[in-house]
Short mmCIF file of N, CA and C in Angstrom, two decimals:
data_model
loop_
_atom_site.label_atom_id
_atom_site.label_comp_id
_atom_site.label_asym_id
_atom_site.label_seq_id
_atom_site.Cartn_x
_atom_site.Cartn_y
_atom_site.Cartn_z
N UNK Q 1073 -8.99 -20.78 10.02
CA UNK Q 1073 -10.10 -21.40 9.20
C UNK Q 1073 -10.84 -21.98 10.41
N UNK Q 1074 -12.20 -21.79 10.44
CA UNK Q 1074 -13.16 -22.22 11.43
C UNK Q 1074 -13.16 -23.74 11.10
N UNK Q 1075 -13.06 -24.58 12.25
CA UNK Q 1075 -13.14 -26.15 12.44
C UNK Q 1075 -14.47 -26.49 12.94
N UNK Q 1076 -14.93 -25.93 13.86
CA UNK Q 1076 -16.07 -26.35 14.35
C UNK Q 1076 -16.68 -25.02 15.20
N UNK Q 1077 -17.94 -24.94 15.44
CA UNK Q 1077 -18.43 -24.03 16.36
C UNK Q 1077 -19.78 -24.56 16.75
N UNK Q 1078 -20.01 -24.03 18.08
CA UNK Q 1078 -21.43 -24.17 18.99
C UNK Q 1078 -21.53 -23.01 19.87
N UNK Q 1079 -22.57 -22.88 20.61
CA UNK Q 1079 -23.14 -21.70 21.03
C UNK Q 1079 -22.11 -20.94 22.19
N UNK Q 1080 -21.16 -22.03 22.73
CA UNK Q 1080 -20.25 -21.39 23.64
C UNK Q 1080 -18.71 -21.44 23.41
N UNK Q 1081 -18.43 -22.40 22.36
CA UNK Q 1081 -17.11 -22.21 21.97
C UNK Q 1081 -16.82 -22.20 20.26
N UNK Q 1082 -15.79 -21.67 20.03
CA UNK Q 1082 -15.28 -21.75 18.48
C UNK Q 1082 -14.12 -22.17 18.40
N UNK Q 1083 -13.71 -22.97 17.54
CA UNK Q 1083 -12.40 -23.76 17.20
C UNK Q 1083 -12.12 -23.51 16.09
N UNK Q 1084 -10.64 -23.06 15.96
CA UNK Q 1084 -9.96 -22.74 14.70
C UNK Q 1084 -8.74 -23.12 14.33
N UNK Q 1085 -8.29 -23.10 13.30
CA UNK Q 1085 -6.90 -23.71 12.91
C UNK Q 1085 -6.25 -22.19 12.47
N UNK Q 1086 -5.09 -21.82 12.94
CA UNK Q 1086 -4.42 -20.54 12.58
C UNK Q 1086 -3.17 -21.26 11.83
N UNK Q 1087 -3.11 -21.24 10.48
CA UNK Q 1087 -2.22 -21.38 9.69
C UNK Q 1087 -0.81 -20.67 10.00
N UNK Q 1088 -1.06 -19.22 10.20
CA UNK Q 1088 0.15 -18.55 10.46
C UNK Q 1088 0.91 -18.83 11.86
N UNK Q 1089 0.10 -19.09 12.65
CA UNK Q 1089 0.81 -19.60 14.05
C UNK Q 1089 1.00 -21.00 14.13
N UNK Q 1090 0.26 -22.04 13.46
CA UNK Q 1090 0.48 -23.33 13.11
C UNK Q 1090 0.01 -24.09 14.42
N UNK Q 1091 -1.34 -23.58 14.88
CA UNK Q 1091 -1.93 -24.16 16.11
C UNK Q 1091 -3.27 -23.83 16.18
N UNK Q 1092 -3.80 -24.59 17.13
CA UNK Q 1092 -5.19 -24.70 17.29
C UNK Q 1092 -5.81 -23.69 18.21
N UNK Q 1093 -6.66 -23.10 17.92
CA UNK Q 1093 -7.13 -21.71 18.59
C UNK Q 1093 -8.72 -22.21 19.01
N UNK Q 1094 -8.79 -21.67 20.29
CA UNK Q 1094 -10.13 -21.70 20.92
C UNK Q 1094 -10.84 -20.53 21.63
N UNK Q 1095 -11.98 -20.17 21.35
CA UNK Q 1095 -12.54 -18.90 21.81
C UNK Q 1095 -13.90 -19.27 22.50
N UNK Q 1096 -13.82 -19.03 23.71
CA UNK Q 1096 -15.13 -19.46 24.68
C UNK Q 1096 -15.85 -18.04 24.61
N UNK Q 1097 -17.31 -18.20 24.34
CA UNK Q 1097 -18.40 -17.62 24.23
C UNK Q 1097 -19.06 -17.23 25.71
N UNK Q 1098 -19.94 -16.13 25.74
CA UNK Q 1098 -20.65 -15.90 26.96
C UNK Q 1098 -21.69 -16.94 26.99
N UNK Q 1099 -21.63 -18.27 27.12
CA UNK Q 1099 -22.60 -19.25 27.36
C UNK Q 1099 -22.02 -20.44 27.93
N UNK Q 1100 -22.85 -21.03 28.96
CA UNK Q 1100 -22.19 -22.13 29.67
C UNK Q 1100 -22.96 -23.32 29.25
N UNK Q 1101 -21.67 -24.34 29.58
CA UNK Q 1101 -21.65 -25.76 29.04
C UNK Q 1101 -21.35 -26.64 29.90
N UNK Q 1102 -21.95 -27.77 29.89
CA UNK Q 1102 -21.50 -28.75 31.05
C UNK Q 1102 -21.69 -30.27 30.48
N UNK Q 1103 -21.56 -31.10 31.20
CA UNK Q 1103 -21.75 -32.75 30.71
C UNK Q 1103 -21.11 -32.76 29.44
N UNK Q 1104 -22.05 -33.89 28.57
CA UNK Q 1104 -21.65 -34.28 27.21
C UNK Q 1104 -21.50 -33.35 26.47
N UNK Q 1105 -22.16 -32.15 26.25
CA UNK Q 1105 -22.04 -31.03 25.67
C UNK Q 1105 -20.48 -30.36 25.85
N UNK Q 1106 -20.29 -30.06 26.88
CA UNK Q 1106 -18.91 -29.36 27.12
C UNK Q 1106 -17.71 -30.47 26.76
N UNK Q 1107 -18.03 -31.65 27.37
CA UNK Q 1107 -16.90 -32.75 26.82
C UNK Q 1107 -16.61 -32.97 25.35
N UNK Q 1108 -17.86 -33.17 24.64
CA UNK Q 1108 -17.87 -33.20 23.20
C UNK Q 1108 -16.98 -31.99 22.52
N UNK Q 1109 -17.21 -30.73 22.79
CA UNK Q 1109 -16.40 -29.69 22.27
C UNK Q 1109 -15.17 -29.58 22.85
N UNK Q 1110 -14.66 -30.06 24.10
CA UNK Q 1110 -13.15 -30.47 24.07
C UNK Q 1110 -12.62 -31.49 23.37
N UNK Q 1111 -13.57 -32.45 22.99
CA UNK Q 1111 -13.06 -33.41 22.16
C UNK Q 1111 -12.76 -33.16 20.88
N UNK Q 1112 -13.61 -32.06 20.25
CA UNK Q 1112 -13.42 -31.56 19.00
C UNK Q 1112 -12.04 -30.86 18.73
N UNK Q 1113 -11.34 -30.32 19.99
CA UNK Q 1113 -10.35 -29.50 20.22
C UNK Q 1113 -9.35 -30.97 19.73
N UNK Q 1114 -9.35 -31.71 20.47
CA UNK Q 1114 -8.33 -32.95 20.36
C UNK Q 1114 -8.35 -33.50 19.05
N UNK Q 1115 -9.56 -33.71 18.37
CA UNK Q 1115 -9.74 -34.00 16.95
C UNK Q 1115 -8.90 -33.05 16.17
N UNK Q 1116 -9.00 -31.68 16.30
CA UNK Q 1116 -8.27 -30.78 15.45
C UNK Q 1116 -6.58 -30.96 15.69
N UNK Q 1117 -6.32 -31.11 17.09
CA UNK Q 1117 -4.99 -31.23 17.23
C UNK Q 1117 -4.43 -32.59 16.49
N UNK Q 1118 -5.04 -33.49 16.57
CA UNK Q 1118 -4.68 -34.89 15.72
C UNK Q 1118 -4.69 -34.62 14.34
N UNK Q 1119 -5.51 -34.25 13.83
CA UNK Q 1119 -5.82 -33.62 12.30
C UNK Q 1119 -4.63 -33.13 11.97
N UNK Q 1120 -4.17 -31.66 12.36
CA UNK Q 1120 -3.26 -31.00 12.05
C UNK Q 1120 -2.13 -31.64 12.57
N UNK Q 1121 -1.84 -32.32 13.48
CA UNK Q 1121 -0.55 -32.66 14.08
C UNK Q 1121 0.22 -31.30 15.05
N UNK Q 1122 -0.98 -30.92 15.66
CA UNK Q 1122 -0.50 -29.60 16.13
C UNK Q 1122 0.05 -30.12 17.57
N UNK Q 1123 1.18 -28.93 17.98
CA UNK Q 1123 1.62 -29.27 19.31
C UNK Q 1123 1.29 -27.89 20.13
N UNK Q 1124 0.61 -27.03 19.43
CA UNK Q 1124 0.37 -25.82 20.33
C UNK Q 1124 -1.21 -25.43 20.15
N UNK Q 1125 -1.38 -24.75 21.61
CA UNK Q 1125 -2.94 -24.29 21.36
C UNK Q 1125 -3.03 -23.02 22.16
N UNK Q 1126 -3.63 -22.04 21.34
CA UNK Q 1126 -3.94 -20.51 21.70
C UNK Q 1126 -5.40 -20.63 22.41
N UNK Q 1127 -5.59 -20.53 23.74
CA UNK Q 1127 -6.92 -20.60 24.36
C UNK Q 1127 -7.48 -19.31 24.83
N UNK Q 1128 -8.44 -18.74 24.01
CA UNK Q 1128 -9.01 -17.43 24.85
C UNK Q 1128 -10.26 -17.82 25.51
N UNK Q 1129 -9.79 -17.77 26.92
CA UNK Q 1129 -11.10 -18.07 27.81
C UNK Q 1129 -11.64 -16.93 28.78
N UNK Q 1130 -11.43 -15.63 27.99
CA UNK Q 1130 -11.85 -14.53 28.59
C UNK Q 1130 -13.33 -14.51 28.82
N UNK Q 1131 -14.23 -15.27 28.25
CA UNK Q 1131 -15.53 -15.13 28.29
C UNK Q 1131 -15.93 -16.60 28.85
N UNK Q 1132 -15.18 -17.20 29.29
CA UNK Q 1132 -15.58 -18.76 29.79
C UNK Q 1132 -16.33 -18.82 31.07
N UNK Q 1133 -17.16 -19.55 31.04
CA UNK Q 1133 -17.98 -19.52 32.34
C UNK Q 1133 -17.26 -20.69 33.42
N UNK Q 1134 -18.04 -20.86 34.55
CA UNK Q 1134 -17.49 -21.64 35.34
C UNK Q 1134 -17.36 -23.46 35.05
N UNK Q 1135 -16.34 -23.77 35.37
CA UNK Q 1135 -16.36 -25.39 34.81
C UNK Q 1135 -17.06 -26.42 35.87
N UNK Q 1136 -17.87 -27.25 35.85
CA UNK Q 1136 -18.56 -28.19 37.00
C UNK Q 1136 -17.50 -28.97 37.41
N UNK Q 1137 -17.85 -29.20 38.97
CA UNK Q 1137 -16.37 -29.96 39.47
C UNK Q 1137 -16.49 -31.56 38.70
N UNK Q 1138 -17.48 -32.24 38.29
CA UNK Q 1138 -17.37 -33.39 37.26
C UNK Q 1138 -16.53 -33.12 36.27
N UNK Q 1139 -16.75 -31.85 35.35
CA UNK Q 1139 -15.99 -31.84 34.03
C UNK Q 1139 -14.81 -31.41 34.35
N UNK Q 1140 -14.33 -30.74 35.37
CA UNK Q 1140 -13.01 -30.49 36.03
C UNK Q 1140 -12.45 -31.80 36.07
N UNK Q 1141 -12.99 -32.65 36.93
CA UNK Q 1141 -12.14 -34.18 37.15
C UNK Q 1141 -12.20 -34.92 35.81
N UNK Q 1142 -13.07 -34.63 34.81
CA UNK Q 1142 -12.88 -35.30 33.57
C UNK Q 1142 -11.76 -34.51 32.70
N UNK Q 1143 -11.62 -33.17 32.71
CA UNK Q 1143 -10.60 -32.99 32.04
C UNK Q 1143 -9.05 -33.41 32.59
N UNK Q 1144 -9.25 -33.39 33.99
CA UNK Q 1144 -7.68 -33.63 34.50
C UNK Q 1144 -7.60 -35.20 34.35
N UNK Q 1145 -8.38 -36.17 34.33
CA UNK Q 1145 -8.20 -37.43 34.36
C UNK Q 1145 -8.20 -37.79 32.99
N UNK Q 1146 -9.09 -37.30 32.06
CA UNK Q 1146 -9.28 -37.89 30.78
C UNK Q 1146 -8.70 -37.16 29.54
N UNK Q 1147 -9.11 -35.79 29.46
CA UNK Q 1147 -8.82 -34.79 28.33
C UNK Q 1147 -7.16 -34.26 28.30
N UNK Q 1148 -6.59 -33.91 29.55
CA UNK Q 1148 -5.42 -33.68 29.58
C UNK Q 1148 -4.42 -34.83 29.29
N UNK Q 1149 -4.47 -35.95 29.74
CA UNK Q 1149 -3.50 -37.17 29.36
C UNK Q 1149 -3.74 -37.32 27.70
N UNK Q 1150 -4.93 -37.47 27.36
CA UNK Q 1150 -5.13 -37.52 25.63
C UNK Q 1150 -4.69 -36.41 24.86
N UNK Q 1151 -4.67 -35.32 25.62
CA UNK Q 1151 -4.31 -34.15 24.73
C UNK Q 1151 -2.51 -34.20 24.54
N UNK Q 1152 -2.08 -34.63 25.71
CA UNK Q 1152 -0.41 -34.73 25.60
C UNK Q 1152 -0.23 -36.05 24.88
N UNK Q 1153 -0.97 -37.14 24.81
CA UNK Q 1153 -0.97 -38.05 23.85
C UNK Q 1153 -0.92 -37.87 22.35
N UNK Q 1154 -2.04 -36.89 22.19
CA UNK Q 1154 -2.30 -36.37 20.79
C UNK Q 1154 -1.08 -35.37 20.29
N UNK Q 1155 -0.29 -35.10 21.06
CA UNK Q 1155 0.80 -34.22 20.81
C UNK Q 1155 0.83 -32.88 21.41
N UNK Q 1156 -0.02 -32.32 21.97
CA UNK Q 1156 -0.09 -30.99 22.43
C UNK Q 1156 1.07 -30.99 23.42
N UNK Q 1157 1.95 -29.84 23.30
CA UNK Q 1157 2.84 -29.51 24.30
C UNK Q 1157 2.96 -28.26 24.79
N UNK Q 1158 2.33 -27.04 24.09
CA UNK Q 1158 2.38 -25.97 24.59
C UNK Q 1158 1.09 -25.02 24.57
N UNK Q 1159 0.57 -24.26 25.53
CA UNK Q 1159 -0.77 -23.76 25.47
C UNK Q 1159 -0.51 -22.34 26.07
N UNK Q 1160 -1.01 -21.59 25.29
CA UNK Q 1160 -1.01 -19.92 25.93
C UNK Q 1160 -2.41 -19.73 26.05
N UNK Q 1161 -2.55 -19.43 27.23
CA UNK Q 1161 -4.11 -19.30 27.85
C UNK Q 1161 -4.40 -18.05 28.17
N UNK Q 1162 -5.57 -17.28 27.55
CA UNK Q 1162 -6.06 -15.98 28.41
C UNK Q 1162 -7.14 -16.42 29.47
N UNK Q 1163 -6.61 -16.04 30.60
CA UNK Q 1163 -7.61 -16.47 31.69
C UNK Q 1163 -9.04 -15.80 31.70
N UNK Q 1164 -10.10 -16.62 32.19
CA UNK Q 1164 -11.21 -16.06 32.10
C UNK Q 1164 -11.48 -14.64 32.84
N UNK Q 1165 -12.34 -13.85 32.67
CA UNK Q 1165 -12.45 -12.74 33.29
C UNK Q 1165 -13.21 -12.90 34.69
N UNK Q 1166 -14.12 -13.74 34.87
CA UNK Q 1166 -14.73 -14.03 36.01
C UNK Q 1166 -13.97 -15.02 36.94
N UNK Q 1167 -13.95 -14.33 38.04
CA UNK Q 1167 -13.00 -14.80 39.22
C UNK Q 1167 -13.53 -16.29 39.58
N UNK Q 1168 -14.65 -16.70 39.33
CA UNK Q 1168 -15.17 -18.23 39.63
C UNK Q 1168 -14.68 -18.96 38.59
N UNK Q 1169 -14.63 -18.42 37.15
CA UNK Q 1169 -14.26 -19.34 36.18
C UNK Q 1169 -12.81 -19.74 36.39
N UNK Q 1170 -12.08 -18.61 36.72
CA UNK Q 1170 -10.46 -18.45 36.91
C UNK Q 1170 -10.18 -19.56 37.88
N UNK Q 1171 -11.07 -19.82 38.93
CA UNK Q 1171 -10.92 -20.68 40.18
C UNK Q 1171 -10.96 -22.30 39.30
N UNK Q 1172 -11.94 -22.18 38.65
CA UNK Q 1172 -12.07 -23.68 37.91
C UNK Q 1172 -10.92 -24.08 36.94
N UNK Q 1173 -10.50 -23.02 36.39
CA UNK Q 1173 -9.31 -23.20 35.53
C UNK Q 1173 -8.01 -23.63 36.25
N UNK Q 1174 -7.83 -22.82 37.31
CA UNK Q 1174 -6.73 -22.99 38.23
C UNK Q 1174 -6.84 -24.56 39.07
N UNK Q 1175 -7.81 -24.63 39.41
CA UNK Q 1175 -8.05 -26.12 39.85
C UNK Q 1175 -7.69 -27.15 39.12
N UNK Q 1176 -7.96 -27.27 37.67
CA UNK Q 1176 -7.77 -28.09 37.01
C UNK Q 1176 -6.10 -28.21 36.66
N UNK Q 1177 -5.75 -27.16 36.23
CA UNK Q 1177 -4.16 -26.85 35.94
C UNK Q 1177 -3.20 -27.10 37.41
N UNK Q 1178 -3.82 -26.86 38.64
CA UNK Q 1178 -2.85 -26.96 39.68
C UNK Q 1178 -2.78 -28.40 40.13
N UNK Q 1179 -3.63 -29.22 39.73
CA UNK Q 1179 -3.48 -30.87 40.29
C UNK Q 1179 -2.41 -31.32 39.56
N UNK Q 1180 -1.80 -32.25 40.00
CA UNK Q 1180 -0.56 -32.97 39.70
C UNK Q 1180 -1.42 -34.04 38.52
N UNK Q 1181 -1.26 -34.18 37.33
CA UNK Q 1181 -1.85 -35.24 36.38
C UNK Q 1181 -0.77 -36.30 36.32
N UNK Q 1182 -1.57 -37.41 36.15
CA UNK Q 1182 -0.65 -38.63 35.86
C UNK Q 1182 -1.52 -39.30 34.67
N UNK Q 1183 -0.60 -39.89 33.82
CA UNK Q 1183 -1.31 -40.90 33.10
C UNK Q 1183 -0.53 -42.12 32.99
N UNK Q 1184 -0.91 -43.21 33.13
CA UNK Q 1184 -0.10 -44.42 33.09
C UNK Q 1184 0.90 -44.46 33.78
N UNK Q 1185 0.92 -43.67 34.94
CA UNK Q 1185 1.90 -43.54 35.97
C UNK Q 1185 3.01 -42.55 35.72
N UNK Q 1186 2.97 -41.81 34.39
CA UNK Q 1186 3.86 -40.50 34.21
C UNK Q 1186 3.35 -39.35 34.34
N UNK Q 1187 4.08 -38.24 34.58
CA UNK Q 1187 3.26 -37.18 34.59
C UNK Q 1187 2.98 -36.56 33.30
N UNK Q 1188 2.05 -35.80 33.21
CA UNK Q 1188 1.72 -35.43 31.78
C UNK Q 1188 2.20 -33.83 31.89
N UNK Q 1189 3.07 -33.71 30.81
CA UNK Q 1189 3.89 -32.22 30.86
C UNK Q 1189 3.52 -31.56 29.57
N UNK Q 1190 2.35 -30.58 29.46
CA UNK Q 1190 2.16 -29.61 28.59
C UNK Q 1190 2.49 -28.31 29.46
N UNK Q 1191 3.31 -27.52 28.66
CA UNK Q 1191 3.49 -26.40 29.29
C UNK Q 1191 2.63 -25.31 28.96
N UNK Q 1192 1.97 -24.67 30.29
CA UNK Q 1192 0.83 -23.68 29.85
C UNK Q 1192 1.63 -22.39 30.64
N UNK Q 1193 1.26 -21.45 29.68
CA UNK Q 1193 1.47 -20.00 30.15
C UNK Q 1193 0.29 -19.19 29.98
N UNK Q 1194 -0.22 -18.57 31.05
CA UNK Q 1194 -1.20 -17.35 31.33
C UNK Q 1194 -0.90 -15.96 30.83
N UNK Q 1195 -1.88 -15.31 30.28
CA UNK Q 1195 -1.83 -14.09 29.80
C UNK Q 1195 -3.26 -13.55 29.74
N UNK Q 1196 -3.32 -12.04 29.95
CA UNK Q 1196 -4.57 -11.44 29.78
C UNK Q 1196 -4.45 -10.36 28.52
N UNK Q 1197 -3.32 -10.42 27.68
CA UNK Q 1197 -3.43 -9.91 26.34
C UNK Q 1197 -2.94 -10.78 25.29
N UNK Q 1198 -3.95 -10.65 24.45
CA UNK Q 1198 -3.78 -11.76 23.16
C UNK Q 1198 -2.56 -11.67 22.41
N UNK Q 1199 -1.96 -10.25 22.10
CA UNK Q 1199 -0.63 -10.07 21.32
C UNK Q 1199 0.37 -10.69 22.09
N UNK Q 1200 0.44 -10.68 23.66
CA UNK Q 1200 1.34 -11.22 24.14
C UNK Q 1200 1.39 -13.03 24.23
N UNK Q 1201 0.16 -13.35 24.03
CA UNK Q 1201 0.06 -14.85 24.03
C UNK Q 1201 0.47 -15.29 22.97
N UNK Q 1202 0.17 -14.81 21.57
CA UNK Q 1202 0.48 -15.03 20.29
C UNK Q 1202 2.07 -14.92 20.39
N UNK Q 1203 2.74 -13.87 21.13
CA UNK Q 1203 4.21 -13.75 20.89
C UNK Q 1203 4.95 -14.88 21.61
N UNK Q 1204 4.36 -15.14 22.98
CA UNK Q 1204 5.09 -16.40 23.60
C UNK Q 1204 4.89 -17.43 22.70
N UNK Q 1205 3.64 -17.69 22.05
CA UNK Q 1205 3.41 -18.98 21.43
C UNK Q 1205 4.23 -19.15 20.11
N UNK Q 1206 4.59 -18.01 19.49
CA UNK Q 1206 5.52 -18.27 18.45
C UNK Q 1206 6.87 -18.37 18.66
N UNK Q 1207 7.32 -18.26 19.81
CA UNK Q 1207 8.51 -18.52 20.18
C UNK Q 1207 8.65 -19.81 20.59
N UNK Q 1208 7.48 -20.70 20.69
CA UNK Q 1208 7.72 -21.91 21.27
C UNK Q 1208 8.22 -22.83 20.21
N UNK Q 1209 8.57 -23.88 20.48
CA UNK Q 1209 8.83 -25.04 19.28
C UNK Q 1209 7.85 -25.60 18.66
N UNK Q 1210 7.57 -26.09 17.64
CA UNK Q 1210 6.39 -26.50 16.91
C UNK Q 1210 6.23 -27.90 17.19
N UNK Q 1211 7.18 -28.64 17.85
CA UNK Q 1211 6.58 -30.27 18.16
C UNK Q 1211 7.67 -30.65 19.11
N UNK Q 1212 8.67 -30.05 19.77
CA UNK Q 1212 9.51 -30.50 20.73
C UNK Q 1212 9.02 -31.01 22.12
N UNK Q 1213 9.13 -31.96 22.68
CA UNK Q 1213 8.57 -32.66 23.75
C UNK Q 1213 8.89 -31.58 24.94
N UNK Q 1214 8.00 -31.65 26.10
CA UNK Q 1214 7.97 -30.61 27.06
C UNK Q 1214 9.44 -31.05 27.86
N UNK Q 1215 10.06 -29.97 28.38
CA UNK Q 1215 11.24 -30.31 28.99
C UNK Q 1215 12.27 -30.11 28.30
N UNK Q 1216 12.18 -29.71 27.08
CA UNK Q 1216 13.44 -29.48 25.96
C UNK Q 1216 13.79 -27.82 26.30
N UNK Q 1217 15.07 -27.67 25.77
CA UNK Q 1217 15.75 -26.73 26.23
C UNK Q 1217 15.01 -25.27 25.47
N UNK Q 1218 13.93 -25.43 24.81
CA UNK Q 1218 13.20 -24.35 24.17
C UNK Q 1218 12.13 -23.95 25.19
N UNK Q 1219 12.00 -24.68 26.08
CA UNK Q 1219 10.74 -24.47 27.12
C UNK Q 1219 11.31 -23.69 28.12
N UNK Q 1220 12.37 -23.01 28.17
CA UNK Q 1220 12.90 -21.89 29.38
C UNK Q 1220 11.92 -21.02 29.10
N UNK Q 1221 11.55 -20.54 30.51
CA UNK Q 1221 10.97 -19.34 30.58
C UNK Q 1221 9.52 -19.42 31.04
N UNK Q 1222 9.17 -20.84 30.99
CA UNK Q 1222 7.81 -21.42 31.28
C UNK Q 1222 7.90 -22.82 31.72
N UNK Q 1223 6.92 -23.05 32.36
CA UNK Q 1223 6.60 -24.39 32.99
C UNK Q 1223 5.45 -24.87 32.99
N UNK Q 1224 5.08 -26.04 33.56
CA UNK Q 1224 3.87 -26.63 33.80
C UNK Q 1224 3.09 -25.73 34.81
N UNK Q 1225 2.04 -25.11 34.34
CA UNK Q 1225 1.49 -24.28 35.43
C UNK Q 1225 2.06 -22.94 35.60
N UNK Q 1226 2.86 -22.39 35.04
CA UNK Q 1226 3.74 -21.19 35.27
C UNK Q 1226 3.12 -20.03 34.81
N UNK Q 1227 3.07 -19.10 35.59
CA UNK Q 1227 2.62 -17.59 35.02
C UNK Q 1227 3.55 -16.95 34.04
N UNK Q 1228 3.34 -16.57 33.10
CA UNK Q 1228 4.23 -15.87 32.02
C UNK Q 1228 4.97 -14.59 33.02
N UNK Q 1229 6.43 -14.81 33.21
CA UNK Q 1229 7.07 -13.85 33.64
C UNK Q 1229 6.64 -12.53 33.30
N UNK Q 1230 6.81 -11.31 34.05
CA UNK Q 1230 6.64 -9.90 33.83
C UNK Q 1230 4.95 -9.83 33.98
N UNK Q 1231 4.21 -10.50 34.26
CA UNK Q 1231 2.71 -10.42 34.36
C UNK Q 1231 2.39 -9.67 35.48
#
């Protein structure tokens, strides 16, 4: 179900997977436009009480340094606070955009003195991303026994 769409991002709710889905388009965005779009993702996470995200970033463009810092310091802590616990991410095809994503996710993220633990697994195949996400608990906190095989910032085994 389409929730929100702009020239560079589409946000959907997948009832079967019970997750928020994002699909980046072949267009660049930064600043307020970029941040508003990511806040719309959190709006849907909150509305649906979602704990899982399927992010298709294959067409994503480079993320500006200031937006990378904003994602790390503001968006990621708020996503965990909203209940997001598992993310299956299809990495950008662009090497520069991949560096942007890795730069954000490689940093140690803190919120109110605690580490923010959202388990991210990376894929280059949509079916494998969906399969992994389906095996994840629907609302269990990070670090639970169902999290075996993936960890914050970990690549999916066998890739």
